[in-house]
Coordinates of C-alpha atoms and ligand atoms in Angstrom, one line a residue:
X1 CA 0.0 0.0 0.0
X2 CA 1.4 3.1 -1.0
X3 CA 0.3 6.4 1.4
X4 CA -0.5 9.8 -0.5
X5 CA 2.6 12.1 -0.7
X6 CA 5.3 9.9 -0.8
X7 CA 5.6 10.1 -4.7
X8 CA 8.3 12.6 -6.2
X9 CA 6.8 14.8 -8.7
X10 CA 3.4 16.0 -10.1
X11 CA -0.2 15.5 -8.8
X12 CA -0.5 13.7 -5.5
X13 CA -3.5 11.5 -4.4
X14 CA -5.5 12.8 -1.4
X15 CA -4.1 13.4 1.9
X16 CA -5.6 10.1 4.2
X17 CA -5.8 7.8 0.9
X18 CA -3.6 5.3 -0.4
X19 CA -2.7 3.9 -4.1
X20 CA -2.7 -0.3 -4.0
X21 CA 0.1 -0.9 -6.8
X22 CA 0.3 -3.8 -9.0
X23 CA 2.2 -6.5 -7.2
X24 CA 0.5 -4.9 -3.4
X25 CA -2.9 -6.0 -4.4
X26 CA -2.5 -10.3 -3.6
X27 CA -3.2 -10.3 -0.3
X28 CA -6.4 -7.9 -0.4
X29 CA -7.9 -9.8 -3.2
X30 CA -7.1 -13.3 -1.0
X31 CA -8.8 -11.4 2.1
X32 CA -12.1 -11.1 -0.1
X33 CA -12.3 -14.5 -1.0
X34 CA -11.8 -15.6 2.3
X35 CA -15.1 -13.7 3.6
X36 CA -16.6 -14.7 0.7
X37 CA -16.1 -18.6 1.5
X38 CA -16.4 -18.0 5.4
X39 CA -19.6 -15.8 4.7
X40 CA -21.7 -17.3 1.5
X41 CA -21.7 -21.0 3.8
X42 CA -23.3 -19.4 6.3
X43 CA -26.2 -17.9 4.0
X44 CA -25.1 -14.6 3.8
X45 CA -25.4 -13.2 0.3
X46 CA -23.3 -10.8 -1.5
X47 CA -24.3 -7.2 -1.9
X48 CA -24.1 -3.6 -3.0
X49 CA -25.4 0.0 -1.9
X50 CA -24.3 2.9 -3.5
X51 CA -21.0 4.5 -2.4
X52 CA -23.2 8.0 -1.8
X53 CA -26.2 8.9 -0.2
X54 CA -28.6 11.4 1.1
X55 CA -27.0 12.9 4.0
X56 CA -30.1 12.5 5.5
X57 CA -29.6 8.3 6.0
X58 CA -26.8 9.0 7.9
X59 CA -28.3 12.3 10.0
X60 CA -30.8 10.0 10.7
X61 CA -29.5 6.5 11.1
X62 CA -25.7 6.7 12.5
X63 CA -27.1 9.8 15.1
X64 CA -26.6 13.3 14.9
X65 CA -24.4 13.3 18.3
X66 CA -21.8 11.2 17.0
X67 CA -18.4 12.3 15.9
X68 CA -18.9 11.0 12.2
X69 CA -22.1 13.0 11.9
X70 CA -20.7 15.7 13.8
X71 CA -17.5 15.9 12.0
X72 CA -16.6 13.1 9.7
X73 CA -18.8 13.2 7.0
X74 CA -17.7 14.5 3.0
X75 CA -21.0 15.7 2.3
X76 CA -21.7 17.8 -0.9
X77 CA -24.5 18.9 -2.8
X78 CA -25.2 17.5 -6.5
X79 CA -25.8 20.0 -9.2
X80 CA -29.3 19.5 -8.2
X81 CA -28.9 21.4 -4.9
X82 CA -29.6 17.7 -2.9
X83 CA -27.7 17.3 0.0
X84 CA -25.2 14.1 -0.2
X85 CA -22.7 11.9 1.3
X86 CA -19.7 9.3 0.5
X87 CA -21.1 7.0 2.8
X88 CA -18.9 6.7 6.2
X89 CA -20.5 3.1 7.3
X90 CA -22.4 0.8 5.7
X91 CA -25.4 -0.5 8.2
X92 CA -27.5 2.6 7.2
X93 CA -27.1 2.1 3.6
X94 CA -28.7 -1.6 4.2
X95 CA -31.4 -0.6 6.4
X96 CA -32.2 1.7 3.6
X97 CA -32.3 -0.7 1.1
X98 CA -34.1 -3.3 2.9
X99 CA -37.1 -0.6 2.9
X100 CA -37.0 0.9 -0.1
X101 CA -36.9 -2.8 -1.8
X102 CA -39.6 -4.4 0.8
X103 CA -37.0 -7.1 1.9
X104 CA -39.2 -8.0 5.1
X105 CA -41.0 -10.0 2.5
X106 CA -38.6 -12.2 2.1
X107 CA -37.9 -15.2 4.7
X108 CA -36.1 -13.9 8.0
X109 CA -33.8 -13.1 8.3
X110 CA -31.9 -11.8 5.5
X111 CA -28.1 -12.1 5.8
X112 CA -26.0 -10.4 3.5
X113 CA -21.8 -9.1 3.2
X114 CA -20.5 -6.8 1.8
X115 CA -16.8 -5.4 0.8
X116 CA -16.0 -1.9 -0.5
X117 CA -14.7 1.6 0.3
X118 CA -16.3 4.0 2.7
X119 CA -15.0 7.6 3.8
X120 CA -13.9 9.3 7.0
X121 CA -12.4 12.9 7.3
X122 CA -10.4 11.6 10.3
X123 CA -7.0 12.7 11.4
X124 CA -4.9 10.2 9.1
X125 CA -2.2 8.0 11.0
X126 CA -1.3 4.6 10.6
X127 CA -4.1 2.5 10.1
X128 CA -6.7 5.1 9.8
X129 CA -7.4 6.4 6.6
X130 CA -9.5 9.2 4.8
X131 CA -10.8 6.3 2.5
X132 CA -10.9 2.5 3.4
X133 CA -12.1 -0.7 3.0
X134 CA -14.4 -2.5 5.2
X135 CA -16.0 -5.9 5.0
X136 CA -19.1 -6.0 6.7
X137 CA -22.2 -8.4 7.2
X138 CA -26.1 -8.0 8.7
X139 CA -28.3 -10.4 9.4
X140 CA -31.8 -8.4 9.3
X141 CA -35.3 -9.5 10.4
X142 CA -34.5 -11.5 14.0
X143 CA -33.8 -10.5 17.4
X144 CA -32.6 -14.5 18.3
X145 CA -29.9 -14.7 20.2
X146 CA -28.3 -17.2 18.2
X147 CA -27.6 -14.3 15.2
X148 CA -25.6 -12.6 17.6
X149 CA -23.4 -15.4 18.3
X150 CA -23.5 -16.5 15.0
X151 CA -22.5 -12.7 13.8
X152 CA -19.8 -13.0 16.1
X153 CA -18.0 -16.3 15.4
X154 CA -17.8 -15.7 11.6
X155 CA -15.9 -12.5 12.6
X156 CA -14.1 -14.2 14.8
X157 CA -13.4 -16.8 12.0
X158 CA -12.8 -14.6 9.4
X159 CA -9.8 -13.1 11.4
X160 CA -8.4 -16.3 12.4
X161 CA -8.1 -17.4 8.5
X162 CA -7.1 -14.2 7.6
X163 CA -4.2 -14.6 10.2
X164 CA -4.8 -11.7 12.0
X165 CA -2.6 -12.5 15.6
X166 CA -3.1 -11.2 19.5
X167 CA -7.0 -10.4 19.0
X168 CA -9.0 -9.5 22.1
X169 CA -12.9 -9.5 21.6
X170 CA -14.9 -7.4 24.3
X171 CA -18.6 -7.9 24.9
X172 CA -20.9 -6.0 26.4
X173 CA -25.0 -5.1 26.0
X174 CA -26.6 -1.8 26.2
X175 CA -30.1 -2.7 26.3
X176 CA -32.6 -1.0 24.7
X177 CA -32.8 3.0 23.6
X178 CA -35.2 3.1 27.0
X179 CA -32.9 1.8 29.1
X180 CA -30.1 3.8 27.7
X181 CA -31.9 6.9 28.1
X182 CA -32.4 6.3 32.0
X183 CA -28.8 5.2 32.3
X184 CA -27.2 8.2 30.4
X185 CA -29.5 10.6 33.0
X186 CA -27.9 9.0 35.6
X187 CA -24.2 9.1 34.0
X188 CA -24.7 13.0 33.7
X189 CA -25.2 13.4 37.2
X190 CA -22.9 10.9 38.5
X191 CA -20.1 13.4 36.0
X192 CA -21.5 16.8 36.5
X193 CA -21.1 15.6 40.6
X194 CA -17.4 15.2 39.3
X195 CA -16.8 17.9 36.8
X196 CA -13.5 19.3 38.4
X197 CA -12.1 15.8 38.2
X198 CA -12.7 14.9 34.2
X199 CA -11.1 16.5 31.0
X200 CA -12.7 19.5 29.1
X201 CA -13.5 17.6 26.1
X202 CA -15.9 15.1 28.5
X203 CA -17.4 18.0 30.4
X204 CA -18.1 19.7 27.3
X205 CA -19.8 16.4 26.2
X206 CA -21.8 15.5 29.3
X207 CA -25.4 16.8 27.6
X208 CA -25.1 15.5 24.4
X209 CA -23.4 12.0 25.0
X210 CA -22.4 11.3 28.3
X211 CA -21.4 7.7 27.5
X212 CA -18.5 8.7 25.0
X213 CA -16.7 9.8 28.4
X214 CA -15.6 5.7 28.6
X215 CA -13.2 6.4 25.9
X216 CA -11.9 9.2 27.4
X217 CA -8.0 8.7 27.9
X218 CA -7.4 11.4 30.1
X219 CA -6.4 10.3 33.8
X220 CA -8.8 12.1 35.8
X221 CA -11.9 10.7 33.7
X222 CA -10.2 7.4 33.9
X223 CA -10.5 6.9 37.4
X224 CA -13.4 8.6 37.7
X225 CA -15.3 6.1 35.1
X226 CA -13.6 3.1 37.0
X227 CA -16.3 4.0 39.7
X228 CA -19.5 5.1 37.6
X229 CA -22.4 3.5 37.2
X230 CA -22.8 0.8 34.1
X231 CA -24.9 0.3 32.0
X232 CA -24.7 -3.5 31.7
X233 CA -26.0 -3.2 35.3
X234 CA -28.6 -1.4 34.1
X235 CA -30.4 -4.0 31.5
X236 CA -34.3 -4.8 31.8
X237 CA -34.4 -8.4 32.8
X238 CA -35.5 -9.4 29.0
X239 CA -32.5 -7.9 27.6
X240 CA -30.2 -9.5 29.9
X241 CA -31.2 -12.4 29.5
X242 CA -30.6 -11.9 25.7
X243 CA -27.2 -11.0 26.6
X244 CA -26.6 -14.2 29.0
X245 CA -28.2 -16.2 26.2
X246 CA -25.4 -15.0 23.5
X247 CA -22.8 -15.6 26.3
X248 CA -23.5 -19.0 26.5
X249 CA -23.6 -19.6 23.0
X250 CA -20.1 -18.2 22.9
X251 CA -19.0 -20.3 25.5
X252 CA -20.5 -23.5 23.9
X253 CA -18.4 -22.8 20.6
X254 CA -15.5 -22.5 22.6
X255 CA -14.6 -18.1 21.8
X256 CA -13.2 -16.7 24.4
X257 CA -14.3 -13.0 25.2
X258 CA -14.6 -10.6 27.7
X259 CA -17.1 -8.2 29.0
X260 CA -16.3 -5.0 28.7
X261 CA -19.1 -2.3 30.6
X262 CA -17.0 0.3 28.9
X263 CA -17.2 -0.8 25.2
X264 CA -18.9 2.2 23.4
X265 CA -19.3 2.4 19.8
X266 CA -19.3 5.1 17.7
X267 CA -22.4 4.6 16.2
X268 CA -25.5 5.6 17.9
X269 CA -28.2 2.5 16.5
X270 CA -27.0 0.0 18.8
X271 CA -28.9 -1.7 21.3
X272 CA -28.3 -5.0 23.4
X273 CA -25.0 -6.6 22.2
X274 CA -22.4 -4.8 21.1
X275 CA -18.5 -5.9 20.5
X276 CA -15.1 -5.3 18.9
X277 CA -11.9 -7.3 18.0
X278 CA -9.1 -5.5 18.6
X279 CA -5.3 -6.6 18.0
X280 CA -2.2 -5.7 20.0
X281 CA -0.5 -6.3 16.8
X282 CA -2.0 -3.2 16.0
X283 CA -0.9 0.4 17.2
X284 CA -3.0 3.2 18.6
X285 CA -5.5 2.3 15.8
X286 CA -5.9 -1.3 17.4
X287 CA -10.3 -1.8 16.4
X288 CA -9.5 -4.7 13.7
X289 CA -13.6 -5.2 13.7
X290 CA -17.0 -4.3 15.1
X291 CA -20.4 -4.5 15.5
X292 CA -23.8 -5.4 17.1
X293 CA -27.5 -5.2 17.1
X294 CA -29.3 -2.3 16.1
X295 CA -33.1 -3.3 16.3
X296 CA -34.7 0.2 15.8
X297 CA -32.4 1.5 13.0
X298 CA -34.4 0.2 10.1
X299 CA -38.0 1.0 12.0
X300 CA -36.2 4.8 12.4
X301 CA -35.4 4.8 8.5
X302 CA -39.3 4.2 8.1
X303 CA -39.6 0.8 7.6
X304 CA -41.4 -1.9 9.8
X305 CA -40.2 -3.0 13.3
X306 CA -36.9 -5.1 12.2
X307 CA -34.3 -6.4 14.7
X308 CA -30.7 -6.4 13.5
X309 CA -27.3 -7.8 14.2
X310 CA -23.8 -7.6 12.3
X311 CA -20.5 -6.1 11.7
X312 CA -18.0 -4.4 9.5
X313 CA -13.8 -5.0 10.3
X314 CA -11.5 -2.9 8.2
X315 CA -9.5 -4.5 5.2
X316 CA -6.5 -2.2 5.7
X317 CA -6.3 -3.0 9.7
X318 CA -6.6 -6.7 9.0
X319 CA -3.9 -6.8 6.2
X320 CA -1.6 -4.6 9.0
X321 CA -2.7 -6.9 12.1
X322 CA -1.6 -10.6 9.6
X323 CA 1.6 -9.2 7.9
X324 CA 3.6 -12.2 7.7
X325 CA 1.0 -14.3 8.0
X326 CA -0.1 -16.0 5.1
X327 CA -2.3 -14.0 3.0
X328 CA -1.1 -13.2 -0.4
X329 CA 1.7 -16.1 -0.4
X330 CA 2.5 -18.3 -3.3
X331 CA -0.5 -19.1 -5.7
X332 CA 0.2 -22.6 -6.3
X333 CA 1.1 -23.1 -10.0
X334 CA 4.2 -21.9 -11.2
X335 CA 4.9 -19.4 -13.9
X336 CA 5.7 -20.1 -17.4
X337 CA 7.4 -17.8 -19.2
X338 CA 8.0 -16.9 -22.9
X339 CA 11.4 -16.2 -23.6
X340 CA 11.8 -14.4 -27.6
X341 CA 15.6 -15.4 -29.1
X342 CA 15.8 -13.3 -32.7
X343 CA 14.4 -11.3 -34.8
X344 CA 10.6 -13.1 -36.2
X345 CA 10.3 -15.1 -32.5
X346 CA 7.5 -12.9 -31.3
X347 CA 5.0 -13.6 -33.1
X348 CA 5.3 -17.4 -32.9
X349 CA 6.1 -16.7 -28.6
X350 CA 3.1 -15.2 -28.7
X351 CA 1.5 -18.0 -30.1
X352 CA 2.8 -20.1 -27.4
X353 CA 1.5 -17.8 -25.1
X354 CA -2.1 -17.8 -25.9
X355 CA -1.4 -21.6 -26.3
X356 CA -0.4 -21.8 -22.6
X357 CA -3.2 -19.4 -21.9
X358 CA -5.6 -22.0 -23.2
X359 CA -4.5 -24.8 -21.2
X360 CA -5.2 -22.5 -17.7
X361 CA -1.1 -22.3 -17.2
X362 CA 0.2 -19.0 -16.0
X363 CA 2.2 -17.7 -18.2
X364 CA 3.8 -14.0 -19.6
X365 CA 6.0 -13.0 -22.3
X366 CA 9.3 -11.4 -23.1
X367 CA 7.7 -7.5 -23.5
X368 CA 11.1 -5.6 -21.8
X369 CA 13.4 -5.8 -25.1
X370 CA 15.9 -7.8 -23.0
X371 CA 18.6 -9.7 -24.2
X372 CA 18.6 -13.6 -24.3
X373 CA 20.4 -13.5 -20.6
X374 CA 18.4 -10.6 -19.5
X375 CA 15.3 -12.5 -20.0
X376 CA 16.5 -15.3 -18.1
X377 CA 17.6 -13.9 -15.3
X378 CA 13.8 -11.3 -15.4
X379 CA 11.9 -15.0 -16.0
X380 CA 13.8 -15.9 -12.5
X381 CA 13.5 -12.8 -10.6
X382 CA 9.9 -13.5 -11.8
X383 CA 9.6 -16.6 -10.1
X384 CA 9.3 -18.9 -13.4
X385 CA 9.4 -22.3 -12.9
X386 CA 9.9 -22.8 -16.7
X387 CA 11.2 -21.2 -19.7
X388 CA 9.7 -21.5 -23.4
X389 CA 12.4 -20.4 -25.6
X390 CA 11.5 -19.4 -29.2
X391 CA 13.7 -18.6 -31.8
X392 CA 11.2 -18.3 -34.6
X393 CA 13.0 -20.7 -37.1
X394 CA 13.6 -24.0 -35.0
X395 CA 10.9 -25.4 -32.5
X396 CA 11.1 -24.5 -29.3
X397 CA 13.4 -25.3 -26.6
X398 CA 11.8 -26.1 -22.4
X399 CA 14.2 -25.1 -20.1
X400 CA 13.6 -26.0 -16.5
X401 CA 14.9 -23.5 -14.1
X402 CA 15.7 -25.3 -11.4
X403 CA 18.0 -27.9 -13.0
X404 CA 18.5 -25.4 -16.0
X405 CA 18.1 -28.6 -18.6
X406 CA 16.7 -27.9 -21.3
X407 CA 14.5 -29.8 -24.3
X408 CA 13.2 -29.4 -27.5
X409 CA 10.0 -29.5 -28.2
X410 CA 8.8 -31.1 -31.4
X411 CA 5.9 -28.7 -31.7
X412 CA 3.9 -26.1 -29.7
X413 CA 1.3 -28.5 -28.0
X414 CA 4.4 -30.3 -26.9
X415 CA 6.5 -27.1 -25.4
X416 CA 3.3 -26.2 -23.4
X417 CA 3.2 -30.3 -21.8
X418 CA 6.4 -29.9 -20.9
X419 CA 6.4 -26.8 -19.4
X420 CA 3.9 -27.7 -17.1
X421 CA 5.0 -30.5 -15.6
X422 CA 7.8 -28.8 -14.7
X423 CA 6.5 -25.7 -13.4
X424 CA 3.7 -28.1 -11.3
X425 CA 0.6 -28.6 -10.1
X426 CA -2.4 -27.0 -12.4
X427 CA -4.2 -24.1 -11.2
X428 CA -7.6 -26.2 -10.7
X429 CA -5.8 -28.5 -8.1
X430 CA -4.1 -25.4 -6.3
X431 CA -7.4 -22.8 -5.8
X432 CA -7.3 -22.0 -2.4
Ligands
HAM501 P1 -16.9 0.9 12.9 O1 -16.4 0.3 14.2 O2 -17.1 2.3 12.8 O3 -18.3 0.1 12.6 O4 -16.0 0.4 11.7 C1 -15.7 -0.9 11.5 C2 -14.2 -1.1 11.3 O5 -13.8 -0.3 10.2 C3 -13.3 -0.6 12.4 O6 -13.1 -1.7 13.3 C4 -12.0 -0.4 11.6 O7 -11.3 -1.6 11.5 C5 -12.4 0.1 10.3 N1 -12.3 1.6 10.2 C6 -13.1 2.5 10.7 N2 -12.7 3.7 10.4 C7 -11.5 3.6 9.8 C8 -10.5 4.5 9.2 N3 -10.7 5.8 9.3 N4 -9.5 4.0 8.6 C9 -9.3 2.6 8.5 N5 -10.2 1.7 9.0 C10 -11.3 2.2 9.6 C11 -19.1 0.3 11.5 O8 -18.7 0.9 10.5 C12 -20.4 -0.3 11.6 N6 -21.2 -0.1 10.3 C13 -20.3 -1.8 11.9 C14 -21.6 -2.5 12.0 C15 -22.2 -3.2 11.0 N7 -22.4 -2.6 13.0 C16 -23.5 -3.3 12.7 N8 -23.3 -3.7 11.5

């Protein structure tokens, strides 16, 4: 991944974005088909929102008191005067859609991923970016217990393949909005009791969202919260129950967790479980992944009473949190490459090419002008596990690259036979 600004001359990219050059993209691509594999056997389907939309949906559905709302949103108007958005999180988006395309017809719930770009005007550091990826799935239309879990342990499982090291998960429940409500009344007491003790930024915050003072690094708030009231110990006996009920699923399938009374997320449409995945692999920016339930959102976007769970982890943060692990290694079947000796080889190479092509062999061609020993030491460097030399009078030659033998070939079929038995396995046999 290459960071905006560190090129040499002429137009730069975005300050908080990042270029993916050819060569950088492997392990990205391999991290998309393993949530597609972990995701599409549990019956979650693939799917797309636009990457804008009205700033309303997110006004509306990711809460007007939250930092991204507050601050973190590109909005801009079309040339149409309507107010827009590059979308900062996806959930909204889905809620929408479920709506506006009458998805609670379908059977419950509906269980869908989803993999693409979103957009934060954050202060850009390693690991956070202005754009990013995210990976994200929702399971809409049930408030069972076992969705939570479920949400959970393909996240969980998803990170694991992807080789992501030293994850935590923390758990926690915040009940419904009611509940909430009462709680955060009794948080801005307990604080404004304490005022002189907390930070500026948390006293300045007390009214509009109290509970964002558990995220509060500052000393003095952090001994102050150690002793406030939670909200977990606030829960309606229904909804705690819903959250021992997900607790024990966890336990039966063997993830361990803990639970955290001072997990807040910054979205304001959760309710009952919440929880994150962090790595220690990870600096400052350690939130690999997050979610939870947000049973009123798609009711608030107008649509029909509709409980919700699911998630979204960020590409960029799990690709950080595996390096060296094993995502984007060695695809299996070896290269084959074209080697042109003489003037007239190129278009019979080519020819071997497409043949090679055909047969599902990976395979390139001389295209650098390189001399005959420059090309063999590029096909090397290249990782070639065969050479097809063509000389465009004679047949051509096989050269294995380990043991540097080489063969002729009595024809074109025959060059391509050869050349991939020695470079290996086919690519069928090697997928995944
Ligand atoms: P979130 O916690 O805001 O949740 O974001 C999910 C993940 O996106 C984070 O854990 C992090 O890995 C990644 N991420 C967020 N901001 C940035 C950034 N500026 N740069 C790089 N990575 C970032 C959501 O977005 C919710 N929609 C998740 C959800 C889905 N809840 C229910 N369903």
């Amino acid at each position: 991944m290459a960071t905006a600004g560190s090129g040499e001359r002429g137009l730069r990219a975005p300050r908080g974005t990042f270029d993916v050059l050819p060569g950088e993209g492997a392990p990205r691509r391999e991290l998309g088909r393993i949530a597609e594999d972990v995701l599409e056997r549990a019956g979650y389907g693939y799917a797309e929102t636009p990457a804008f939309e009205s700033t309303e949906l997110f006004a509306r559905g990711v809460g007007e008191a939250t930092d991204i709302v507050q601050k973190e949103m590109f909005s801009f108007e079309d040339q149409g005067g309507r107010p827009l958005t590059l979308r900062p999180e996806g959930t909204a988006g889905f809620c929408r859609a479920y709506v506006e395309h009458g998805m609670h017809k379908r059977p419950q719930p509906v269980k869908l991923w989803y993999q693409g770009p979103f957009f934060r005007h954050e202060a850009p550091q390693a690991g956070r970016f202005r754009q990013f990826a995210q990976i994200g799935a929702e399971a809409l239309g049930s408030d069972d217990p076992s969705l939570d879990a479920e949400s959970i342990l393909l996240l969980a499982e998803l990170l694991r393949r992807a080789g992501v090291g030293e994850l935590r998960l923390r758990l926690s429940s915040l009940g419904t909005a009611a509940t909430r409500r009462e709680y955060a009344d009794e948080l801005r007491a307990f604080l404004r009791a304490r005022e002189d003790q907390i930070s500026e930024e948390v006293r300045a915050r007390i009214e509009l969202n109290p509970l964002r003072a558990f995220d509060s690094a500052h000393p003095g708030t952090l001994a102050v919260m150690a002793r406030a009231p939670k909200l977990v110990e606030r829960l309606a006996p229904e909804d705690a129950e819903h959250f021992a009920a997900v607790r024990a699923l966890l336990d039966d399938a063997g993830l361990a967790y803990e639970v955290d009374p001072a997990l807040v997320r910054g979205l304001d449409y959760y309710t009952r479980t919440v929880f994150e995945f962090t790595s220690d692999a990870l600096g400052a920016q350690s939130g690999v992944g997050g979610g939870g339930r947000y049973d009123d959102l798609v009711e608030r976007l107008g649509g029909p009473a509709t409980p919700a769970v699911g998630w979204a982890a960020g590409v960029e943060r799990i690709l950080l949190a595996a390096q060296g692990g094993r995502l984007g290694g060695e695809s299996g079947d070896e290269l084959i490459f074209v080697a042109l000796d003489g003037e007239g080889s190129e278009r019979d190479g080519f020819r071997v090419l497409t043949a090679l092509w055909r047969a599902g062999a990976r395979a390139e061609m001389e295209q650098g002008g390189r001399s005959a020993k420059g090309q063999l030491k590029h096909a090397s460097r290249s990782g070639a596990g065969a050479v097809i030399v063509v000389d465009g009078t004679g047949p051509p030659r096989v050269r294995d690259m380990r043991t540097r033998d080489e063969e002729i070939a009595s024809d074109v079929e025959r060059a391509v036979e050869l050349a991939r038995d020695i470079a290996g396995r086919t690519p069928v046999e090697t997928a995944r």
